[in-house]
PDB file of C-alpha atoms in Angstrom:
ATOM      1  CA  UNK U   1       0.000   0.000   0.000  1.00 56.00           C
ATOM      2  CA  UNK U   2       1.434   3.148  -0.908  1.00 66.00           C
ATOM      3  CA  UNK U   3       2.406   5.724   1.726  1.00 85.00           C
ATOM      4  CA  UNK U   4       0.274   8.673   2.750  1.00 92.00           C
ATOM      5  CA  UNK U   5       1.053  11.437   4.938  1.00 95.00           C
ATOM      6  CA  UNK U   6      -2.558  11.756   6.389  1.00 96.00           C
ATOM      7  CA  UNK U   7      -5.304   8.731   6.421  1.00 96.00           C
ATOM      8  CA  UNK U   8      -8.493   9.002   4.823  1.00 96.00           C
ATOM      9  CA  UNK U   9     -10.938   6.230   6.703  1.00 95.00           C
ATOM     10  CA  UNK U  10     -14.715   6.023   5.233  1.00 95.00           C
ATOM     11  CA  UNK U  11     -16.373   3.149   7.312  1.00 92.00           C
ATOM     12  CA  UNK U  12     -19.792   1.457   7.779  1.00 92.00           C
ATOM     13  CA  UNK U  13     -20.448  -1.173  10.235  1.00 89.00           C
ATOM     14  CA  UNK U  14     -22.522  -2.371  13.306  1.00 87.00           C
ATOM     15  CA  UNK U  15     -22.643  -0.006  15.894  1.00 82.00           C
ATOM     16  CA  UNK U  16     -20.796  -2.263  18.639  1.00 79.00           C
ATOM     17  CA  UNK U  17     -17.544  -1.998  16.191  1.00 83.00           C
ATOM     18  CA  UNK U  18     -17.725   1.915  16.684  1.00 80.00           C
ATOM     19  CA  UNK U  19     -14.067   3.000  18.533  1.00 81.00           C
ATOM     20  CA  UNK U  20     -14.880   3.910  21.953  1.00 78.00           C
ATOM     21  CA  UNK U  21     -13.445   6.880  23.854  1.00 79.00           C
ATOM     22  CA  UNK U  22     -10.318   7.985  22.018  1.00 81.00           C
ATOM     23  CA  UNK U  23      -7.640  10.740  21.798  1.00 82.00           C
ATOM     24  CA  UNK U  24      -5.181  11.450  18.850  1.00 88.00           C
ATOM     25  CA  UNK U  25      -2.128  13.561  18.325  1.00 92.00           C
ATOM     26  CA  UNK U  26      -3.284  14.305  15.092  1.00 95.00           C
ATOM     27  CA  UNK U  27      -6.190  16.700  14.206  1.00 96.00           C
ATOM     28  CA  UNK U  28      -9.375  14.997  12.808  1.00 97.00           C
ATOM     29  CA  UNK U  29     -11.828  15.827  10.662  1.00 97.00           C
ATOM     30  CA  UNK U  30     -15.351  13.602  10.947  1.00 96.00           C
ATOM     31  CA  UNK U  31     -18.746  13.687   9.079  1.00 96.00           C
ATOM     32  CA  UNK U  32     -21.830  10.850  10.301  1.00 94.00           C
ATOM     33  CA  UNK U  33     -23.394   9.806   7.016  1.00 95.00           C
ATOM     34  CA  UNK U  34     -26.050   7.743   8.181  1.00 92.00           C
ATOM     35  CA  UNK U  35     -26.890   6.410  12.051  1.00 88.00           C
ATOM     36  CA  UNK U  36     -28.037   8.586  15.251  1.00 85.00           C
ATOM     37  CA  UNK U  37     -26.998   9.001  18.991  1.00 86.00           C
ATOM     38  CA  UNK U  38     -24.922  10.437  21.657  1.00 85.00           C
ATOM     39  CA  UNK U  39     -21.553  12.073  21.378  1.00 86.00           C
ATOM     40  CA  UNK U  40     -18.772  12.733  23.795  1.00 84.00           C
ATOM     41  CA  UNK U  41     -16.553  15.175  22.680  1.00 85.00           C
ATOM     42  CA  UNK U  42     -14.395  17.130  25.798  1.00 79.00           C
ATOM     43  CA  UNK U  43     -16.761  17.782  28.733  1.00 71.00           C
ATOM     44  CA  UNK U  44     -19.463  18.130  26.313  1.00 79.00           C
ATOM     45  CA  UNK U  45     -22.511  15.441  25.636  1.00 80.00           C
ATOM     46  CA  UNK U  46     -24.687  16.173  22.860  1.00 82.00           C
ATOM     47  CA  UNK U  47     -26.760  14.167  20.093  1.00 84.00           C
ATOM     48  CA  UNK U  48     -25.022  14.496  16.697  1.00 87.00           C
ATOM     49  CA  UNK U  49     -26.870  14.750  13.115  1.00 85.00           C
ATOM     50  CA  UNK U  50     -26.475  13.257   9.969  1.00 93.00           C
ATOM     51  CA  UNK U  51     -24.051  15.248   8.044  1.00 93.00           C
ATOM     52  CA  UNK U  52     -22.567  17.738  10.113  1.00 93.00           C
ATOM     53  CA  UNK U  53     -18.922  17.856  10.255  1.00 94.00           C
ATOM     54  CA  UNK U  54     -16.870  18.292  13.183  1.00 94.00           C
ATOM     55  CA  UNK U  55     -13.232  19.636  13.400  1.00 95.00           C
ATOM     56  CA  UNK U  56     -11.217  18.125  16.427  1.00 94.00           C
ATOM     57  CA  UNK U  57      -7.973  19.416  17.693  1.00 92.00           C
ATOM     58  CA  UNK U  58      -5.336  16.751  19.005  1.00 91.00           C
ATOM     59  CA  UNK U  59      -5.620  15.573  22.681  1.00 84.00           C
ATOM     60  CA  UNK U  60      -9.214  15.713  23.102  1.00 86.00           C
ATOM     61  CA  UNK U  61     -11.052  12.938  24.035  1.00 83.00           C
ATOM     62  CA  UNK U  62     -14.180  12.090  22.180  1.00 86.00           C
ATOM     63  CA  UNK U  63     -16.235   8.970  20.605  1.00 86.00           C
ATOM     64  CA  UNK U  64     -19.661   8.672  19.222  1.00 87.00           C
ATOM     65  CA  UNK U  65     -22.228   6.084  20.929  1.00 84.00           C
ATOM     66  CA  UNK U  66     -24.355   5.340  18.231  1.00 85.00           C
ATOM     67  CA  UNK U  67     -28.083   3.938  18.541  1.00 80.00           C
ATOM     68  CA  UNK U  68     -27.954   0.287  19.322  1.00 75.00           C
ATOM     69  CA  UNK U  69     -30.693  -1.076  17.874  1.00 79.00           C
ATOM     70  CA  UNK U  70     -29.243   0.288  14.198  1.00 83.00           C
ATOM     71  CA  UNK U  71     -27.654  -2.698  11.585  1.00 86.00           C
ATOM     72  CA  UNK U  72     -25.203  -0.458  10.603  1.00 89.00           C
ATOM     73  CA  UNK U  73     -23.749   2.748  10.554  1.00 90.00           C
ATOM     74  CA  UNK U  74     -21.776   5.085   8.300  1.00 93.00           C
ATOM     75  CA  UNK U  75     -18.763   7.507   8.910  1.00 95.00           C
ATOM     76  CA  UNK U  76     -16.128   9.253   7.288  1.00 96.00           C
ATOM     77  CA  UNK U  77     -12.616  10.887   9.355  1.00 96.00           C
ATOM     78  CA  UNK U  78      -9.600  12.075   8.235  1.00 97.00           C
ATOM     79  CA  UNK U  79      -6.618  11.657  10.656  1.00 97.00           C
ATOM     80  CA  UNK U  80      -4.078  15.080   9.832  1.00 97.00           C
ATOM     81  CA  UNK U  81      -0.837  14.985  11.304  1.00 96.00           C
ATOM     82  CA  UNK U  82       0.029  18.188  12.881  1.00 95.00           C
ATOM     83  CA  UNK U  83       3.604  17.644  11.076  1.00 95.00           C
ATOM     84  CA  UNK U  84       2.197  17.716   7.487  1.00 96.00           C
ATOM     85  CA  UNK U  85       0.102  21.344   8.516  1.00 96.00           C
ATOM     86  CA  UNK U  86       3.740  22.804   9.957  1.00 95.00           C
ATOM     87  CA  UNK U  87       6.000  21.515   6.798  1.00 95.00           C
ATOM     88  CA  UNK U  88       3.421  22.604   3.766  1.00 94.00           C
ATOM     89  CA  UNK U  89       3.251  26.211   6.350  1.00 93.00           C
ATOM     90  CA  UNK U  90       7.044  26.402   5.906  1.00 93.00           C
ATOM     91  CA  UNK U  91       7.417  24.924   2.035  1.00 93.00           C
ATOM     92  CA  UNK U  92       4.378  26.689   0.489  1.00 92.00           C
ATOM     93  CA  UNK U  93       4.305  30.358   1.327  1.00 93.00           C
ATOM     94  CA  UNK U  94       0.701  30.461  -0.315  1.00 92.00           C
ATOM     95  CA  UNK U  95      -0.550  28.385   2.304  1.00 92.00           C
ATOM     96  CA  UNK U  96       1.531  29.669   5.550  1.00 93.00           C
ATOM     97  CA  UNK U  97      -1.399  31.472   7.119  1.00 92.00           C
ATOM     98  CA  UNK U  98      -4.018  29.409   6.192  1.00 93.00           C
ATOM     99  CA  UNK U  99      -2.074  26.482   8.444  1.00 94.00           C
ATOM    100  CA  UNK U 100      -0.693  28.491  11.055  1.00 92.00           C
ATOM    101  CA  UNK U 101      -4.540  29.444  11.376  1.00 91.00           C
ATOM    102  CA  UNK U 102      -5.266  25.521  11.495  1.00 93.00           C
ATOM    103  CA  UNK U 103      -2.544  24.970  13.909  1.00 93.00           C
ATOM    104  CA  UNK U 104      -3.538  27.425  16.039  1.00 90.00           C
ATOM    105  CA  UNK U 105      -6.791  25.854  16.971  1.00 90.00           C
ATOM    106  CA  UNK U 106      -7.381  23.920  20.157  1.00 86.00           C
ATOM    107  CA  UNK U 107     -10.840  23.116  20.578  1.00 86.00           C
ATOM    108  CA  UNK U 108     -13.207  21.009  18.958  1.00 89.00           C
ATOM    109  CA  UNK U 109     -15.475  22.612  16.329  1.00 91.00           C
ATOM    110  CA  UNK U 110     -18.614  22.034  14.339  1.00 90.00           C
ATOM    111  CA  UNK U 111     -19.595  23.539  11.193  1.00 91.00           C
ATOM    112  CA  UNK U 112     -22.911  25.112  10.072  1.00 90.00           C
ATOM    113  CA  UNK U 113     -24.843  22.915   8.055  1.00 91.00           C
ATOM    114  CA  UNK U 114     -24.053  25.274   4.703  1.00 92.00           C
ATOM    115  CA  UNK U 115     -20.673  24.569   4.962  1.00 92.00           C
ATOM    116  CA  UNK U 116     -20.672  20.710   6.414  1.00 94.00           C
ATOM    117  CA  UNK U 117     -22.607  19.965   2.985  1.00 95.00           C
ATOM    118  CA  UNK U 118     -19.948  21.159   0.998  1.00 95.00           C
ATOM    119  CA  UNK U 119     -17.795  19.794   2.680  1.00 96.00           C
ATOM    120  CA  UNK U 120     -19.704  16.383   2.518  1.00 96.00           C
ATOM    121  CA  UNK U 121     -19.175  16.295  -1.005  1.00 97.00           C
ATOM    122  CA  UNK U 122     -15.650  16.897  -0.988  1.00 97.00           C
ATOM    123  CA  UNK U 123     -15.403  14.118   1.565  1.00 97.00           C
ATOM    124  CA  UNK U 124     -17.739  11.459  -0.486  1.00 97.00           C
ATOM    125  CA  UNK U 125     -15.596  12.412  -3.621  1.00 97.00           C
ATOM    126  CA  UNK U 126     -12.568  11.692  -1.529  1.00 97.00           C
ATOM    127  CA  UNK U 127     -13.587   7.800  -1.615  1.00 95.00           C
ATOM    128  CA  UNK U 128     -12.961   7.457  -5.216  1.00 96.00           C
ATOM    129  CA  UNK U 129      -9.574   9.463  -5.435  1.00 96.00           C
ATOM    130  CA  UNK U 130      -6.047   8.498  -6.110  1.00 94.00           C
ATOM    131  CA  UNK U 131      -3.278   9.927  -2.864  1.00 93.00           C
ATOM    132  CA  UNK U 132      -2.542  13.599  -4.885  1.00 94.00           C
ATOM    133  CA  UNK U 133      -6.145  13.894  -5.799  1.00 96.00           C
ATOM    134  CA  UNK U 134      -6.864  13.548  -2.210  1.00 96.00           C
ATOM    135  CA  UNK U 135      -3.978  16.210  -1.041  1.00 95.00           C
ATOM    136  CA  UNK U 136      -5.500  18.663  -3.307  1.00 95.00           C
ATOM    137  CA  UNK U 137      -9.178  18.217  -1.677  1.00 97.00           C
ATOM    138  CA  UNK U 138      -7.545  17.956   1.672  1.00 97.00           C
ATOM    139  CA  UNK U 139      -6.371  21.674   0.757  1.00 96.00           C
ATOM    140  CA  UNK U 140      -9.753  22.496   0.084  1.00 96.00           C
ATOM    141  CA  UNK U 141     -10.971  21.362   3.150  1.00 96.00           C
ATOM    142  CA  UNK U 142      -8.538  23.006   5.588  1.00 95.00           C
ATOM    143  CA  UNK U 143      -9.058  26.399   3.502  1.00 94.00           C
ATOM    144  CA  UNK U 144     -12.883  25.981   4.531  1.00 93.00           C
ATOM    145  CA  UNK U 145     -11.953  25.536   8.018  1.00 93.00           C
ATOM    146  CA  UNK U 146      -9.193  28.032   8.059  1.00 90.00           C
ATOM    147  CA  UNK U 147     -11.404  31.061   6.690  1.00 83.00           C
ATOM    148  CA  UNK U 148     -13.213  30.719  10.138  1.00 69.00           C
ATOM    149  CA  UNK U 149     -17.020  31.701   9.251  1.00 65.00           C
ATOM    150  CA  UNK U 150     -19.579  29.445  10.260  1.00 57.00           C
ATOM    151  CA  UNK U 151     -17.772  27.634  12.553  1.00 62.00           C
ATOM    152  CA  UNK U 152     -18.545  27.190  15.948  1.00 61.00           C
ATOM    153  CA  UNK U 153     -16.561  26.274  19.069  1.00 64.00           C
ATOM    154  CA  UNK U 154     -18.195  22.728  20.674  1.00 67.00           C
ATOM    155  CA  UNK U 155     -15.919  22.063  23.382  1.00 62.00           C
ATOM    156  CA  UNK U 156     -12.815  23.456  24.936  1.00 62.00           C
ATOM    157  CA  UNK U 157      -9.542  21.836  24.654  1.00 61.00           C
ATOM    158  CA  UNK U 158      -7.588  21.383  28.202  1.00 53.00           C
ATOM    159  CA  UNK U 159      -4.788  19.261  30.037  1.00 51.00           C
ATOM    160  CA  UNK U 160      -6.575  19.786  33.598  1.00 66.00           C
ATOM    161  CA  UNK U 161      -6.550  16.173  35.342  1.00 73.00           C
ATOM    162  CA  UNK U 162      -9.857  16.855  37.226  1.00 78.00           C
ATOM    163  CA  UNK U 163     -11.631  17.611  33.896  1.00 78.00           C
ATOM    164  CA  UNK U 164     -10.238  14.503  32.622  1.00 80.00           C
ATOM    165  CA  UNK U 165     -12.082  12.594  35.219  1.00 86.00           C
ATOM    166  CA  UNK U 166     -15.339  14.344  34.573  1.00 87.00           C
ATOM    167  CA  UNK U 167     -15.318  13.362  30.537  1.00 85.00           C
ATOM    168  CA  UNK U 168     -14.030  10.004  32.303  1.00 88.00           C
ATOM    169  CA  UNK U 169     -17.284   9.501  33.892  1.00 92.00           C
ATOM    170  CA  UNK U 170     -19.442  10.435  31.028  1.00 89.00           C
ATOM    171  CA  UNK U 171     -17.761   8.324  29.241  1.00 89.00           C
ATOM    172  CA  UNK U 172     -18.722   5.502  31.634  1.00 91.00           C
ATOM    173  CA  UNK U 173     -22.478   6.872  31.901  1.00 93.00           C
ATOM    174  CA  UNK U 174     -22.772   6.780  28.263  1.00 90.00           C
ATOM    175  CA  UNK U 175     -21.799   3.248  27.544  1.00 87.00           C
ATOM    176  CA  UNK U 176     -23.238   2.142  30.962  1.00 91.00           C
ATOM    177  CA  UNK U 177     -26.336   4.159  31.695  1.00 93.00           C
ATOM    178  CA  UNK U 178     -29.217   1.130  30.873  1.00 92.00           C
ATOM    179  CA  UNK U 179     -27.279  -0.940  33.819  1.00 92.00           C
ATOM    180  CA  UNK U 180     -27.011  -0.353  37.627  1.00 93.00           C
ATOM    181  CA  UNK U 181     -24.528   2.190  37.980  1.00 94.00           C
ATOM    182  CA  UNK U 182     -23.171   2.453  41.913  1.00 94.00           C
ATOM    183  CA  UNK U 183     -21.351   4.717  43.737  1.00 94.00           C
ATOM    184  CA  UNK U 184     -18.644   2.527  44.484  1.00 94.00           C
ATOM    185  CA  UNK U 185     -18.301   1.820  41.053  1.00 94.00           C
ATOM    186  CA  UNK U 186     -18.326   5.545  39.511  1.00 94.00           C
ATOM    187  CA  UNK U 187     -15.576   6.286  42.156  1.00 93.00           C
ATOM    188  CA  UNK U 188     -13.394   2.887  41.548  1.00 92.00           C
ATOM    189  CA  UNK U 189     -13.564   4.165  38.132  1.00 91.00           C
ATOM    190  CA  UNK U 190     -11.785   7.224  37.942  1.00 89.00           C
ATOM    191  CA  UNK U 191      -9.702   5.981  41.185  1.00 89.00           C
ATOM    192  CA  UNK U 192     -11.285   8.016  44.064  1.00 88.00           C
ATOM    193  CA  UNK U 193     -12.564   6.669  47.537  1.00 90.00           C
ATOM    194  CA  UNK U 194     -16.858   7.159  47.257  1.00 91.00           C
ATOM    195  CA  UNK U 195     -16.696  10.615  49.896  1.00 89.00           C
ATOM    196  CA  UNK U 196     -14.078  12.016  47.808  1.00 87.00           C
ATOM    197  CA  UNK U 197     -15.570  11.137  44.444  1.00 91.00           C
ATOM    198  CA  UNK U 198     -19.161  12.792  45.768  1.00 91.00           C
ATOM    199  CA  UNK U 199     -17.461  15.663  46.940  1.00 87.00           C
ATOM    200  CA  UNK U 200     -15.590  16.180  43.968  1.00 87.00           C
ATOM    201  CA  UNK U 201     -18.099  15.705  41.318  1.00 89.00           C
ATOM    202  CA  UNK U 202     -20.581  18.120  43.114  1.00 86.00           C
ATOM    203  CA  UNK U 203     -17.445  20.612  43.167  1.00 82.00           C
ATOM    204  CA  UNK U 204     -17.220  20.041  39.415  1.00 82.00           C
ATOM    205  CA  UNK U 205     -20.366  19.971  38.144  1.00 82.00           C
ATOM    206  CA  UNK U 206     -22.997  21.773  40.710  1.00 80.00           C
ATOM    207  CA  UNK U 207     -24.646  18.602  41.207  1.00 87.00           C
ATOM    208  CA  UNK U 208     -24.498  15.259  42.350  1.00 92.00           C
ATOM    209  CA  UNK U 209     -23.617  12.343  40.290  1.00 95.00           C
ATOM    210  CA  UNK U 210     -27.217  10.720  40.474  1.00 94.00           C
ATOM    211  CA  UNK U 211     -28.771  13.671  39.322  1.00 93.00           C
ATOM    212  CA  UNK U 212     -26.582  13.466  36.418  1.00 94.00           C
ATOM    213  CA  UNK U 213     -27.220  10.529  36.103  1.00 95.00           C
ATOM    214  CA  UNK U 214     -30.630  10.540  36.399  1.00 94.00           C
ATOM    215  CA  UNK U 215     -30.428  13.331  34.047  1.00 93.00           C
ATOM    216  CA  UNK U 216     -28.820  11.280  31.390  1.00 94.00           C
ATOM    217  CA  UNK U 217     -31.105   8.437  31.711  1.00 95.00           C
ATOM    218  CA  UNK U 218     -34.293  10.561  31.157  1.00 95.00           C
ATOM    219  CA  UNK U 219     -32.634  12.496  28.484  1.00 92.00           C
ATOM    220  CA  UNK U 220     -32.089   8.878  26.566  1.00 92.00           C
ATOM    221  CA  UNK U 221     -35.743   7.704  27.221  1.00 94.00           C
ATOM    222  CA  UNK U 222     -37.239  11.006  25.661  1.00 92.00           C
ATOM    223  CA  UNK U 223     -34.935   9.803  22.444  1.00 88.00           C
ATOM    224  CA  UNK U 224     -36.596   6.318  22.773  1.00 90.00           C
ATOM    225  CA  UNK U 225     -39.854   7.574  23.322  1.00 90.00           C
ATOM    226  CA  UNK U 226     -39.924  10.063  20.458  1.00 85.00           C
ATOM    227  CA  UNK U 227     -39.317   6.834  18.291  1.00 74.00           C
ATOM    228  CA  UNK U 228     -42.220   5.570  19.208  1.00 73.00           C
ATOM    229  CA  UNK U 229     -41.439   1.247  18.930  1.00 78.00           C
ATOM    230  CA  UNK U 230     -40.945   0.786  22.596  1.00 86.00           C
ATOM    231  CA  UNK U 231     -43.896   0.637  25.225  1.00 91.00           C
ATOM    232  CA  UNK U 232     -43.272   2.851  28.261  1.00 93.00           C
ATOM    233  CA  UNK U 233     -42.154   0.048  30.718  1.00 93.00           C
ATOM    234  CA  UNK U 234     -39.367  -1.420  28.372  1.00 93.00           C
ATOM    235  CA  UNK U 235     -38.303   2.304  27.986  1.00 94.00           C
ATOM    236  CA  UNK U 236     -37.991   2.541  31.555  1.00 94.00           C
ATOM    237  CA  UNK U 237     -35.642  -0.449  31.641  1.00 93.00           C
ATOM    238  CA  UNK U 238     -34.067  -0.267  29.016  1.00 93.00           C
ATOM    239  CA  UNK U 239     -32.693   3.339  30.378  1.00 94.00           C
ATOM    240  CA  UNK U 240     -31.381   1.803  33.519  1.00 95.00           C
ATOM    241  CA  UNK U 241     -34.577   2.798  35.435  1.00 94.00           C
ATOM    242  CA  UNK U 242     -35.518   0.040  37.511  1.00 91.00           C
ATOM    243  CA  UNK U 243     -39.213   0.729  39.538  1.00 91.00           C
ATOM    244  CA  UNK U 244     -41.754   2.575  36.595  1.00 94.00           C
ATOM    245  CA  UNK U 245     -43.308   4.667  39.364  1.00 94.00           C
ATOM    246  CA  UNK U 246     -39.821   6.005  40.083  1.00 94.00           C
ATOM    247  CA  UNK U 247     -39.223   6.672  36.283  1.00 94.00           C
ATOM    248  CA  UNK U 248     -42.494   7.981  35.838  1.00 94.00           C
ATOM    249  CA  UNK U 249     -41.831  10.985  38.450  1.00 94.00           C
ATOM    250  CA  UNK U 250     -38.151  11.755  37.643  1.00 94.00           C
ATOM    251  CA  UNK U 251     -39.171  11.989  33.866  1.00 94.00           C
ATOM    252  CA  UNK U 252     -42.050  14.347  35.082  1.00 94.00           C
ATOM    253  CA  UNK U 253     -39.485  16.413  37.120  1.00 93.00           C
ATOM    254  CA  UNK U 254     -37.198  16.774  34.726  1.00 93.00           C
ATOM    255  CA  UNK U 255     -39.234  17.616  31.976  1.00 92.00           C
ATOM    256  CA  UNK U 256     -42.445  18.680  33.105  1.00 93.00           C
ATOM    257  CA  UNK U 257     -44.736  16.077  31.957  1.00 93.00           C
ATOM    258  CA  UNK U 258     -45.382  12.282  32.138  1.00 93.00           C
ATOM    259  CA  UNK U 259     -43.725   9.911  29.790  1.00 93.00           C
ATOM    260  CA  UNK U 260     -47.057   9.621  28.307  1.00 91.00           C
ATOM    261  CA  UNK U 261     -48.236  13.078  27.394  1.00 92.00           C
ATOM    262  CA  UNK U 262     -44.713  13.021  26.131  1.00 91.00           C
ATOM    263  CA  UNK U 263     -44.860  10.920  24.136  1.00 88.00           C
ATOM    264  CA  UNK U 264     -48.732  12.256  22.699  1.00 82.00           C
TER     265      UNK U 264
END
């Protein structure tokens, strides 16, 4: 296989074969072209749409948890060393700022739907093209990114250990949330005794970890019961919630109304 000096990856598979939680040197650029969900991207959980492109800068830790009950999903990334941006900044004068710019950027950023479907097709077109045809549209792409409109910051980049541990344990909600989560458990996980870990998570965050928790779990069954397959009870379960009266007042808390006038 020939040598590249970035890596192109278009994928489609189950959703189970998704990479979990991971961090690169290298910046990457990703686009979802078919499948729904959750993703973790920093210290920021959010669903993610079809299409939309997101711009992550090295470090950061982020994966997508994708709907189980999909066959398959689609994705495209590019992986961009932050080598290859510094030696085309100092060989190619016409293209200096334009990667300094790039290099420059630390957080993780999504762009507007205008420009994420332009740069879908570049992407899509990438598939079918030899290494320089690729170079040249990777160009294109970083230019888009570069000039800075319609871009939006998604979450900020940091080294801080104690932020760590917070996307640590969203991390573990997200893949974990439809089983009993514990105390003891949270806290093993990030290496903390159960008094420090509930002292330092409401420090953190303003709230305890089963409200978050909670939180999560309610935010997951409005997905579930917008889709409109499941009956109310296996909803309930199926988001880690084990006593339906229980479920049916923390949904009504959280959102205002029962699961069942939200779901009419």
């Amino acid at each position: 296989m020939q040598q590249t000096s970035f890596d192109y990856h278009y994928v489609s598979l189950k959703p189970s074969q998704q990479i979990g939680l991971h961090r690169q040197p290298t910046f990457e650029l990703s686009i979802v072209l078919s499948g729904t969900g959750t993703r973790l991207i920093g210290e920021t959980t959010s669903e993610f749409h079809v299409g939309e492109v997101i711009f992550i800068a090295p470090e950061i830790p982020h994966c997508w948890y994708f709907d189980k009950t999909l066959r398959q999903i689609e994705n495209i990334s590019l992986s961009i060393p932050v080598g290859l941006l510094q030696s085309m900044a100092t060989l190619f004068p016409e293209a200096t700022e334009m990667m300094e710019s790039i290099l420059d950027i630390k957080d993780a950023l999504v762009l507007s739907p205008e420009k994420s479907q332009k740069m879908k097709v570049i992407l899509l077109q990438m598939k079918h093209e030899n290494p320089i045809e690729r170079l040249s549209s990777l160009l294109l792409l970083l230019e888009m990114i570069a000039s800075g409109d319609n871009v939006s910051i998604i979450s900020k980049g940091h080294n801080d250990a104690e932020k760590e541990r917070i996307v640590q344990v969203q991390a573990y909600v997200a893949c974990n949330f439809g089983s009993k989560i514990t105390l003891p458990e949270i806290a093993s996980h990030v290496g903390m005794s159960v008094s420090n870990f509930c002292s330092f998570y409401k420090r953190m965050t303003a709230q305890t970890f089963t409200q978050y928790l909670n939180e999560y779990r309610v935010k997951m069954a409005m997905d579930l019961l917008k889709g409109g397959k499941m009956k109310i009870s296996q909803v309930c379960y199926h988001c880690g919630f084990n006593d339906l009266p229980y479920f049916d007042r923390k949904f009504k808390q959280l959102t205002g109304v029962s699961p069942n006038e939200y779901r009419a």
